[in-house]
């Protein structure tokens, strides 16, 4: 009798049994309907990928203020909850497991995407370099408005309500998006956070908003159904930190011991970084993402670099990625022209092995 490679064996993620160790990474696809409401087409897309051990959805704004792109879904209205229910039902019907990613973009937005044309918010009034992606195309980022201390409880309340909504929509859990230069990452890193109150300055203070968000979401779902995504050395969205290892080792230590579902790291970036040290600091289930193929994923799991491995573009282009990897079959080539926005083309029409 041959044993399955570990990658294809089940995994106990807290109270949830995953069919394998392959995770579908969160992927922004900009195909929600009017009102940022998920559609039947989105349910079809996720259901096609239900053989992933765990699906993490595309980032979903927790409030109108948290929006920064056309076509991204939200989790703050009743219609959005109903739309997401189509997705969770379709995935569960096929035996899949699915977490919703909770997102606030902070300064990575534009007045044209804010209610009443307001300025985007951020820890500090520092304009990122580059362009926002608006409905009319790229437009230079604007200088954001620094959140007042009195507004922070409102941000936490939005995370809480979004988690309540995600639970109502039938998700197995949620992932707090602390990565890629969005609001929580803007607070974590000292290049974008120049605050002098309890949410800025020391690493302890810069980590406060993320930890409070994780705490409040945990009160809704139970910590064992809450994951966190971080990207310590990713410069995406013009973000930087003077000492990522110290900043993120502290964050991982604080996240450890809370009984969270997992810590998920996006390993983009070129600065040196000790991922094993981060994993040790956290101490729980560790998901890695960024440039893995089957051999690298197996090696990471076998040599203690990770428990689970997330695949992004490979899942995007291969609904049956698990089967293909298991059989060492060829993979479809992703088409970047249809990544962000559009129709079913490049979304639900990638072929399976059949
Ligand atoms: C690509 C395009 C737009 C958003 C992220 C949510 O990087 C995103 C994103 C990625 O986390």
mmCIF file of C-alpha atoms and ligand atoms in Angstrom:
data_model
loop_
_atom_site.group_PDB
_atom_site.id
_atom_site.type_symbol
_atom_site.label_atom_id
_atom_site.label_comp_id
_atom_site.label_asym_id
_atom_site.label_seq_id
_atom_site.Cartn_x
_atom_site.Cartn_y
_atom_site.Cartn_z
ATOM 1 C CA UNK A 1 0.000 0.000 0.000
ATOM 2 C CA UNK A 2 1.436 3.353 -0.988
ATOM 3 C CA UNK A 3 1.035 6.341 1.309
ATOM 4 C CA UNK A 4 -0.073 9.677 -0.031
ATOM 5 C CA UNK A 5 2.528 12.432 0.074
ATOM 6 C CA UNK A 6 1.833 14.617 3.125
ATOM 7 C CA UNK A 7 0.672 17.481 0.864
ATOM 8 C CA UNK A 8 -2.392 15.434 -0.084
ATOM 9 C CA UNK A 9 -3.214 14.151 3.394
ATOM 10 C CA UNK A 10 -5.959 15.686 5.562
ATOM 11 C CA UNK A 11 -5.142 18.345 8.134
ATOM 12 C CA UNK A 12 -6.959 19.348 11.312
ATOM 13 C CA UNK A 13 -7.291 23.129 11.265
ATOM 14 C CA UNK A 14 -8.713 23.666 14.736
ATOM 15 C CA UNK A 15 -12.289 22.312 14.572
ATOM 16 C CA UNK A 16 -12.196 22.007 10.749
ATOM 17 C CA UNK A 17 -10.885 19.014 8.812
ATOM 18 C CA UNK A 18 -9.201 19.980 5.542
ATOM 19 C CA UNK A 19 -9.033 17.353 2.798
ATOM 20 C CA UNK A 20 -5.432 18.257 1.951
ATOM 21 C CA UNK A 21 -2.691 20.809 2.724
ATOM 22 C CA UNK A 22 -3.237 22.930 -0.399
ATOM 23 C CA UNK A 23 -4.832 26.331 0.215
ATOM 24 C CA UNK A 24 -6.308 28.645 -2.424
ATOM 25 C CA UNK A 25 -4.698 32.016 -1.735
ATOM 26 C CA UNK A 26 -6.845 35.160 -1.638
ATOM 27 C CA UNK A 27 -7.058 36.561 -5.185
ATOM 28 C CA UNK A 28 -8.594 39.907 -6.121
ATOM 29 C CA UNK A 29 -10.714 39.346 -9.262
ATOM 30 C CA UNK A 30 -12.954 42.471 -9.403
ATOM 31 C CA UNK A 31 -16.062 40.650 -10.585
ATOM 32 C CA UNK A 32 -18.616 41.501 -7.901
ATOM 33 C CA UNK A 33 -21.897 43.049 -9.048
ATOM 34 C CA UNK A 34 -23.400 46.467 -8.329
ATOM 35 C CA UNK A 35 -23.274 47.361 -4.650
ATOM 36 C CA UNK A 36 -20.170 45.149 -4.282
ATOM 37 C CA UNK A 37 -22.480 42.129 -4.127
ATOM 38 C CA UNK A 38 -21.194 38.620 -5.024
ATOM 39 C CA UNK A 39 -23.020 37.034 -7.962
ATOM 40 C CA UNK A 40 -23.900 33.482 -9.091
ATOM 41 C CA UNK A 41 -20.833 33.661 -11.385
ATOM 42 C CA UNK A 42 -18.618 34.178 -8.324
ATOM 43 C CA UNK A 43 -20.231 31.158 -6.641
ATOM 44 C CA UNK A 44 -19.481 29.067 -9.741
ATOM 45 C CA UNK A 45 -15.819 30.186 -9.697
ATOM 46 C CA UNK A 46 -15.286 29.277 -6.058
ATOM 47 C CA UNK A 47 -17.235 26.006 -6.322
ATOM 48 C CA UNK A 48 -15.000 24.953 -9.234
ATOM 49 C CA UNK A 49 -12.066 25.207 -6.807
ATOM 50 C CA UNK A 50 -13.720 23.420 -3.855
ATOM 51 C CA UNK A 51 -11.173 20.586 -3.816
ATOM 52 C CA UNK A 52 -8.654 22.981 -2.279
ATOM 53 C CA UNK A 53 -8.071 21.997 1.344
ATOM 54 C CA UNK A 54 -9.135 25.540 2.204
ATOM 55 C CA UNK A 55 -10.298 28.439 0.031
ATOM 56 C CA UNK A 56 -9.491 31.927 1.255
ATOM 57 C CA UNK A 57 -11.679 34.383 -0.638
ATOM 58 C CA UNK A 58 -10.555 37.524 -2.373
ATOM 59 C CA UNK A 59 -10.213 40.506 -0.045
ATOM 60 C CA UNK A 60 -13.619 41.928 0.920
ATOM 61 C CA UNK A 61 -14.103 45.406 2.317
ATOM 62 C CA UNK A 62 -15.531 45.614 5.836
ATOM 63 C CA UNK A 63 -17.076 49.049 5.214
ATOM 64 C CA UNK A 64 -17.618 51.535 2.366
ATOM 65 C CA UNK A 65 -14.579 53.415 3.714
ATOM 66 C CA UNK A 66 -12.488 50.243 3.339
ATOM 67 C CA UNK A 67 -13.000 50.058 -0.429
ATOM 68 C CA UNK A 68 -10.221 50.899 -2.868
ATOM 69 C CA UNK A 69 -10.928 49.222 -6.209
ATOM 70 C CA UNK A 70 -13.827 48.767 -8.633
ATOM 71 C CA UNK A 71 -15.594 45.421 -8.504
ATOM 72 C CA UNK A 72 -14.283 44.137 -5.171
ATOM 73 C CA UNK A 73 -16.930 42.551 -2.944
ATOM 74 C CA UNK A 74 -18.001 43.871 0.451
ATOM 75 C CA UNK A 75 -19.254 42.245 3.652
ATOM 76 C CA UNK A 76 -21.096 45.193 5.199
ATOM 77 C CA UNK A 77 -24.596 45.081 3.611
ATOM 78 C CA UNK A 78 -27.475 42.596 3.718
ATOM 79 C CA UNK A 79 -27.299 42.145 -0.063
ATOM 80 C CA UNK A 80 -23.601 41.287 0.189
ATOM 81 C CA UNK A 81 -24.342 38.702 2.898
ATOM 82 C CA UNK A 82 -26.971 37.139 0.614
ATOM 83 C CA UNK A 83 -24.510 37.143 -2.299
ATOM 84 C CA UNK A 84 -21.801 35.470 -0.223
ATOM 85 C CA UNK A 85 -24.359 32.872 0.920
ATOM 86 C CA UNK A 86 -24.524 31.709 -2.712
ATOM 87 C CA UNK A 87 -20.754 31.225 -2.596
ATOM 88 C CA UNK A 88 -20.551 29.355 0.717
ATOM 89 C CA UNK A 89 -23.489 27.103 -0.161
ATOM 90 C CA UNK A 90 -21.948 26.200 -3.537
ATOM 91 C CA UNK A 91 -18.539 25.445 -1.985
ATOM 92 C CA UNK A 92 -19.985 23.451 0.921
ATOM 93 C CA UNK A 93 -22.189 21.434 -1.423
ATOM 94 C CA UNK A 94 -18.976 20.231 -3.076
ATOM 95 C CA UNK A 95 -17.360 19.419 0.274
ATOM 96 C CA UNK A 96 -15.068 22.470 0.376
ATOM 97 C CA UNK A 97 -14.029 24.760 3.223
ATOM 98 C CA UNK A 98 -13.969 28.533 2.842
ATOM 99 C CA UNK A 99 -12.756 31.526 4.874
ATOM 100 C CA UNK A 100 -13.621 35.135 4.005
ATOM 101 C CA UNK A 101 -10.783 37.658 3.930
ATOM 102 C CA UNK A 102 -11.645 40.867 5.849
ATOM 103 C CA UNK A 103 -10.111 43.998 4.348
ATOM 104 C CA UNK A 104 -9.793 47.731 4.848
ATOM 105 C CA UNK A 105 -7.590 49.389 2.218
ATOM 106 C CA UNK A 106 -6.788 52.544 4.223
ATOM 107 C CA UNK A 107 -4.899 54.991 2.002
ATOM 108 C CA UNK A 108 -4.915 52.664 -1.046
ATOM 109 C CA UNK A 109 -8.140 54.251 -2.259
ATOM 110 C CA UNK A 110 -9.311 57.430 -3.968
ATOM 111 C CA UNK A 111 -12.043 60.028 -3.280
ATOM 112 C CA UNK A 112 -13.929 58.740 -6.339
ATOM 113 C CA UNK A 113 -14.407 55.431 -4.478
ATOM 114 C CA UNK A 114 -15.324 56.963 -1.109
ATOM 115 C CA UNK A 115 -18.827 58.013 -0.001
ATOM 116 C CA UNK A 116 -19.329 61.723 -0.651
ATOM 117 C CA UNK A 117 -15.924 61.967 -2.327
ATOM 118 C CA UNK A 118 -14.165 61.965 1.044
ATOM 119 C CA UNK A 119 -10.437 61.472 1.470
ATOM 120 C CA UNK A 120 -9.218 57.924 2.149
ATOM 121 C CA UNK A 121 -8.049 57.338 5.732
ATOM 122 C CA UNK A 122 -4.678 56.165 7.040
ATOM 123 C CA UNK A 123 -2.611 56.106 10.246
ATOM 124 C CA UNK A 124 -0.842 59.264 9.059
ATOM 125 C CA UNK A 125 -1.354 61.807 6.276
ATOM 126 C CA UNK A 126 1.294 60.314 3.983
ATOM 127 C CA UNK A 127 0.551 59.866 0.301
ATOM 128 C CA UNK A 128 1.735 56.572 -1.187
ATOM 129 C CA UNK A 129 3.614 56.743 -4.478
ATOM 130 C CA UNK A 130 1.707 55.490 -7.488
ATOM 131 C CA UNK A 131 -1.823 55.352 -8.798
ATOM 132 C CA UNK A 132 -5.165 54.238 -7.416
ATOM 133 C CA UNK A 133 -7.224 51.960 -9.650
ATOM 134 C CA UNK A 134 -10.476 53.871 -10.095
ATOM 135 C CA UNK A 135 -13.519 53.103 -12.245
ATOM 136 C CA UNK A 136 -12.135 55.609 -14.776
ATOM 137 C CA UNK A 137 -8.678 54.028 -14.787
ATOM 138 C CA UNK A 138 -5.480 54.853 -12.893
ATOM 139 C CA UNK A 139 -5.462 58.155 -10.935
ATOM 140 C CA UNK A 140 -2.648 59.425 -8.691
ATOM 141 C CA UNK A 141 -3.055 58.576 -5.006
ATOM 142 C CA UNK A 142 -4.071 61.533 -2.842
ATOM 143 C CA UNK A 143 -2.761 62.495 0.588
ATOM 144 C CA UNK A 144 -4.998 60.526 2.989
ATOM 145 C CA UNK A 145 -6.571 61.892 6.156
ATOM 146 C CA UNK A 146 -5.010 60.634 9.395
ATOM 147 C CA UNK A 147 -7.585 58.796 11.505
ATOM 148 C CA UNK A 148 -8.395 60.592 14.764
ATOM 149 C CA UNK A 149 -7.907 58.518 17.901
ATOM 150 C CA UNK A 150 -11.675 58.782 18.453
ATOM 151 C CA UNK A 151 -12.296 57.039 15.102
ATOM 152 C CA UNK A 152 -10.373 53.864 15.960
ATOM 153 C CA UNK A 153 -13.272 52.239 17.870
ATOM 154 C CA UNK A 154 -15.366 52.680 14.712
ATOM 155 C CA UNK A 155 -12.797 50.749 12.670
ATOM 156 C CA UNK A 156 -12.833 47.948 15.253
ATOM 157 C CA UNK A 157 -16.637 47.979 15.221
ATOM 158 C CA UNK A 158 -16.570 47.566 11.418
ATOM 159 C CA UNK A 159 -14.350 44.481 11.791
ATOM 160 C CA UNK A 160 -16.772 43.096 14.378
ATOM 161 C CA UNK A 161 -19.849 43.675 12.212
ATOM 162 C CA UNK A 162 -18.074 42.245 9.151
ATOM 163 C CA UNK A 163 -17.282 39.071 11.120
ATOM 164 C CA UNK A 164 -20.919 38.813 12.252
ATOM 165 C CA UNK A 165 -21.967 39.187 8.609
ATOM 166 C CA UNK A 166 -19.438 36.573 7.455
ATOM 167 C CA UNK A 167 -20.794 34.123 10.001
ATOM 168 C CA UNK A 168 -24.341 34.813 8.822
ATOM 169 C CA UNK A 169 -23.183 34.234 5.218
ATOM 170 C CA UNK A 170 -22.033 30.737 6.191
ATOM 171 C CA UNK A 171 -18.238 31.045 6.140
ATOM 172 C CA UNK A 172 -16.177 28.459 8.043
ATOM 173 C CA UNK A 173 -13.967 31.243 9.332
ATOM 174 C CA UNK A 174 -12.322 34.536 8.435
ATOM 175 C CA UNK A 175 -8.840 35.781 7.620
ATOM 176 C CA UNK A 176 -7.829 39.251 8.817
ATOM 177 C CA UNK A 177 -5.893 40.949 5.999
ATOM 178 C CA UNK A 178 -2.847 42.423 7.708
ATOM 179 C CA UNK A 179 -0.697 42.326 4.565
ATOM 180 C CA UNK A 180 0.222 44.099 1.318
ATOM 181 C CA UNK A 181 0.226 47.716 2.404
ATOM 182 C CA UNK A 182 -3.452 48.054 3.369
ATOM 183 C CA UNK A 183 -4.788 49.695 6.542
ATOM 184 C CA UNK A 184 -3.561 47.224 9.179
ATOM 185 C CA UNK A 185 -0.154 46.947 7.479
ATOM 186 C CA UNK A 186 -0.016 50.767 7.233
ATOM 187 C CA UNK A 187 -0.332 50.842 11.031
ATOM 188 C CA UNK A 188 2.246 48.052 11.539
ATOM 189 C CA UNK A 189 5.071 49.616 9.562
ATOM 190 C CA UNK A 190 6.962 52.701 10.663
ATOM 191 C CA UNK A 191 7.255 54.135 7.123
ATOM 192 C CA UNK A 192 3.492 54.820 6.997
ATOM 193 C CA UNK A 193 2.708 55.161 10.718
ATOM 194 C CA UNK A 194 4.063 58.372 12.300
ATOM 195 C CA UNK A 195 1.394 58.617 15.013
ATOM 196 C CA UNK A 196 2.292 59.803 18.492
ATOM 197 C CA UNK A 197 -0.718 58.271 20.293
ATOM 198 C CA UNK A 198 -1.340 54.700 21.544
ATOM 199 C CA UNK A 199 -1.429 53.424 17.913
ATOM 200 C CA UNK A 200 1.969 54.697 16.768
ATOM 201 C CA UNK A 201 5.623 54.861 17.736
ATOM 202 C CA UNK A 202 6.681 51.646 19.472
ATOM 203 C CA UNK A 203 6.152 48.248 17.848
ATOM 204 C CA UNK A 204 3.643 47.554 20.632
ATOM 205 C CA UNK A 205 1.619 50.597 19.616
ATOM 206 C CA UNK A 206 1.867 49.992 15.862
ATOM 207 C CA UNK A 207 0.595 46.417 16.342
ATOM 208 C CA UNK A 208 -2.326 47.517 18.533
ATOM 209 C CA UNK A 209 -4.926 47.987 15.762
ATOM 210 C CA UNK A 210 -4.213 44.595 14.156
ATOM 211 C CA UNK A 211 -4.345 42.837 17.519
ATOM 212 C CA UNK A 212 -7.583 44.579 18.489
ATOM 213 C CA UNK A 213 -9.133 43.656 15.130
ATOM 214 C CA UNK A 214 -8.087 40.009 15.576
ATOM 215 C CA UNK A 215 -9.461 40.029 19.121
ATOM 216 C CA UNK A 216 -12.871 41.402 18.190
ATOM 217 C CA UNK A 217 -13.236 39.069 15.212
ATOM 218 C CA UNK A 218 -12.289 36.159 17.513
ATOM 219 C CA UNK A 219 -15.128 37.035 19.887
ATOM 220 C CA UNK A 220 -17.517 36.523 16.947
ATOM 221 C CA UNK A 221 -16.122 33.360 15.324
ATOM 222 C CA UNK A 222 -14.004 31.838 18.087
ATOM 223 C CA UNK A 223 -10.235 32.208 17.704
ATOM 224 C CA UNK A 224 -9.910 28.726 16.162
ATOM 225 C CA UNK A 225 -11.753 30.009 13.072
ATOM 226 C CA UNK A 226 -9.691 33.177 12.643
ATOM 227 C CA UNK A 227 -6.507 33.409 10.583
ATOM 228 C CA UNK A 228 -4.194 36.356 9.929
ATOM 229 C CA UNK A 229 -2.261 37.251 6.790
ATOM 230 C CA UNK A 230 1.013 39.187 6.950
ATOM 231 C CA UNK A 231 3.642 40.147 4.348
ATOM 232 C CA UNK A 232 6.648 41.393 6.365
ATOM 233 C CA UNK A 233 8.949 42.335 3.454
ATOM 234 C CA UNK A 234 6.503 43.001 0.618
ATOM 235 C CA UNK A 235 7.023 46.590 -0.628
ATOM 236 C CA UNK A 236 3.711 46.517 -2.600
ATOM 237 C CA UNK A 237 1.646 49.710 -2.196
ATOM 238 C CA UNK A 238 4.721 51.770 -1.317
ATOM 239 C CA UNK A 239 5.136 50.413 2.194
ATOM 240 C CA UNK A 240 8.264 49.856 4.265
ATOM 241 C CA UNK A 241 9.528 49.220 7.763
ATOM 242 C CA UNK A 242 12.937 50.033 9.237
ATOM 243 C CA UNK A 243 13.155 46.625 10.972
ATOM 244 C CA UNK A 244 10.695 44.065 9.584
ATOM 245 C CA UNK A 245 12.147 41.150 11.550
ATOM 246 C CA UNK A 246 11.662 42.875 14.911
ATOM 247 C CA UNK A 247 8.236 44.271 13.961
ATOM 248 C CA UNK A 248 6.829 41.010 12.699
ATOM 249 C CA UNK A 249 8.473 38.729 15.276
ATOM 250 C CA UNK A 250 6.656 40.840 17.875
ATOM 251 C CA UNK A 251 3.353 40.606 15.987
ATOM 252 C CA UNK A 252 3.712 36.824 15.572
ATOM 253 C CA UNK A 253 4.534 36.409 19.269
ATOM 254 C CA UNK A 254 1.454 38.409 20.227
ATOM 255 C CA UNK A 255 -0.723 36.414 17.816
ATOM 256 C CA UNK A 256 0.638 33.171 19.275
ATOM 257 C CA UNK A 257 -1.048 31.626 22.284
ATOM 258 C CA UNK A 258 -4.498 32.954 21.289
ATOM 259 C CA UNK A 259 -5.562 29.675 19.703
ATOM 260 C CA UNK A 260 -5.905 31.220 16.248
ATOM 261 C CA UNK A 261 -6.560 29.025 13.205
ATOM 262 C CA UNK A 262 -3.327 30.015 11.487
ATOM 263 C CA UNK A 263 -0.756 32.610 10.494
ATOM 264 C CA UNK A 264 -0.516 33.011 6.714
ATOM 265 C CA UNK A 265 2.544 34.702 5.228
ATOM 266 C CA UNK A 266 2.977 36.091 1.739
ATOM 267 C CA UNK A 267 6.710 35.751 1.160
ATOM 268 C CA UNK A 268 7.106 38.385 -1.574
ATOM 269 C CA UNK A 269 10.079 40.711 -1.188
ATOM 270 C CA UNK A 270 13.832 40.738 -1.511
ATOM 271 C CA UNK A 271 15.074 41.799 1.936
ATOM 272 C CA UNK A 272 16.543 39.028 4.067
ATOM 273 C CA UNK A 273 13.971 37.597 6.477
ATOM 274 C CA UNK A 274 13.969 34.610 8.838
ATOM 275 C CA UNK A 275 10.616 32.923 8.205
ATOM 276 C CA UNK A 276 11.379 30.024 10.553
ATOM 277 C CA UNK A 277 11.922 32.452 13.384
ATOM 278 C CA UNK A 278 8.538 34.020 12.608
ATOM 279 C CA UNK A 279 6.928 30.596 12.531
ATOM 280 C CA UNK A 280 8.481 29.712 15.888
ATOM 281 C CA UNK A 281 7.343 33.022 17.403
ATOM 282 C CA UNK A 282 3.745 32.248 16.386
ATOM 283 C CA UNK A 283 3.828 28.580 17.334
ATOM 284 C CA UNK A 284 0.604 27.513 15.561
ATOM 285 C CA UNK A 285 -0.452 26.433 12.090
ATOM 286 C CA UNK A 286 1.681 28.237 9.515
ATOM 287 C CA UNK A 287 0.641 28.815 5.880
ATOM 288 C CA UNK A 288 3.239 29.936 3.339
ATOM 289 C CA UNK A 289 2.503 31.539 -0.040
ATOM 290 C CA UNK A 290 4.552 32.864 -2.931
ATOM 291 C CA UNK A 291 6.271 30.984 -5.731
ATOM 292 C CA UNK A 292 5.620 27.385 -4.644
ATOM 293 C CA UNK A 293 5.298 24.412 -6.957
ATOM 294 C CA UNK A 294 4.573 20.841 -5.870
ATOM 295 C CA UNK A 295 8.211 19.988 -5.080
ATOM 296 C CA UNK A 296 8.802 23.176 -3.074
ATOM 297 C CA UNK A 297 5.500 22.753 -1.235
ATOM 298 C CA UNK A 298 6.333 19.170 -0.274
ATOM 299 C CA UNK A 299 9.793 20.209 0.848
ATOM 300 C CA UNK A 300 8.380 23.034 2.986
ATOM 301 C CA UNK A 301 5.972 20.671 4.717
ATOM 302 C CA UNK A 302 8.492 17.855 5.135
ATOM 303 C CA UNK A 303 11.316 20.028 6.486
ATOM 304 C CA UNK A 304 9.192 22.008 8.924
ATOM 305 C CA UNK A 305 8.943 25.270 6.994
ATOM 306 C CA UNK A 306 5.150 25.139 6.856
ATOM 307 C CA UNK A 307 1.998 23.183 7.675
ATOM 308 C CA UNK A 308 -0.018 24.306 4.664
ATOM 309 C CA UNK A 309 0.942 25.895 1.335
ATOM 310 C CA UNK A 310 -1.197 28.461 -0.493
ATOM 311 C CA UNK A 311 -1.222 28.704 -4.295
ATOM 312 C CA UNK A 312 -2.517 31.829 -6.052
ATOM 313 C CA UNK A 313 -2.249 32.030 -9.825
ATOM 314 C CA UNK A 314 -1.983 28.228 -10.084
ATOM 315 C CA UNK A 315 -5.462 27.910 -8.504
ATOM 316 C CA UNK A 316 -6.729 30.800 -10.600
ATOM 317 C CA UNK A 317 -5.849 28.936 -13.813
ATOM 318 C CA UNK A 318 -6.455 25.379 -12.581
ATOM 319 C CA UNK A 319 -9.764 24.687 -10.842
ATOM 320 C CA UNK A 320 -8.598 21.076 -10.374
ATOM 321 C CA UNK A 321 -5.127 22.054 -9.138
ATOM 322 C CA UNK A 322 -5.140 19.442 -6.359
ATOM 323 C CA UNK A 323 -5.773 16.588 -8.790
ATOM 324 C CA UNK A 324 -3.269 17.944 -11.301
ATOM 325 C CA UNK A 325 -0.499 18.214 -8.699
ATOM 326 C CA UNK A 326 -1.324 14.776 -7.348
ATOM 327 C CA UNK A 327 -1.036 13.281 -10.831
ATOM 328 C CA UNK A 328 1.939 15.466 -11.772
ATOM 329 C CA UNK A 329 -0.152 16.664 -14.716
ATOM 330 C CA UNK A 330 0.592 19.773 -16.761
ATOM 331 C CA UNK A 331 -0.934 23.050 -15.563
ATOM 332 C CA UNK A 332 -2.950 25.620 -17.529
ATOM 333 C CA UNK A 333 -1.181 28.945 -18.106
ATOM 334 C CA UNK A 334 -2.749 31.920 -16.271
ATOM 335 C CA UNK A 335 -3.737 34.870 -18.453
ATOM 336 C CA UNK A 336 -2.879 38.165 -16.659
ATOM 337 C CA UNK A 337 -5.129 40.144 -19.062
ATOM 338 C CA UNK A 338 -8.202 38.629 -17.358
ATOM 339 C CA UNK A 339 -6.980 38.677 -13.722
ATOM 340 C CA UNK A 340 -8.753 41.883 -12.677
ATOM 341 C CA UNK A 341 -12.310 42.468 -13.845
ATOM 342 C CA UNK A 342 -14.247 41.312 -16.873
ATOM 343 C CA UNK A 343 -16.565 38.413 -17.502
ATOM 344 C CA UNK A 344 -16.526 34.633 -17.184
ATOM 345 C CA UNK A 345 -13.648 34.659 -19.693
ATOM 346 C CA UNK A 346 -10.456 33.917 -17.818
ATOM 347 C CA UNK A 347 -12.559 33.330 -14.689
ATOM 348 C CA UNK A 348 -14.735 30.226 -14.880
ATOM 349 C CA UNK A 349 -13.569 28.856 -18.254
ATOM 350 C CA UNK A 350 -10.157 27.380 -17.365
ATOM 351 C CA UNK A 351 -10.463 23.688 -18.291
ATOM 352 C CA UNK A 352 -10.124 20.733 -15.941
ATOM 353 C CA UNK A 353 -8.300 17.527 -16.921
ATOM 354 C CA UNK A 354 -11.737 16.106 -17.708
HETATM 355 C C1 LIG B 1 -4.070 42.876 -6.478
HETATM 356 C C2 LIG B 1 -4.903 43.882 -6.929
HETATM 357 C C3 LIG B 1 -5.735 44.514 -6.047
HETATM 358 C C4 LIG B 1 -5.756 44.146 -4.718
HETATM 359 C C5 LIG B 1 -3.716 42.336 -2.124
HETATM 360 C C6 LIG B 1 -6.093 42.706 -2.146
HETATM 361 O O1 LIG B 1 -2.619 42.499 -2.669
HETATM 362 C C7 LIG B 1 -4.962 42.727 -2.820
HETATM 363 C C8 LIG B 1 -4.929 43.134 -4.258
HETATM 364 C C9 LIG B 1 -4.090 42.505 -5.155
HETATM 365 O O2 LIG B 1 -3.802 41.865 -0.990
#
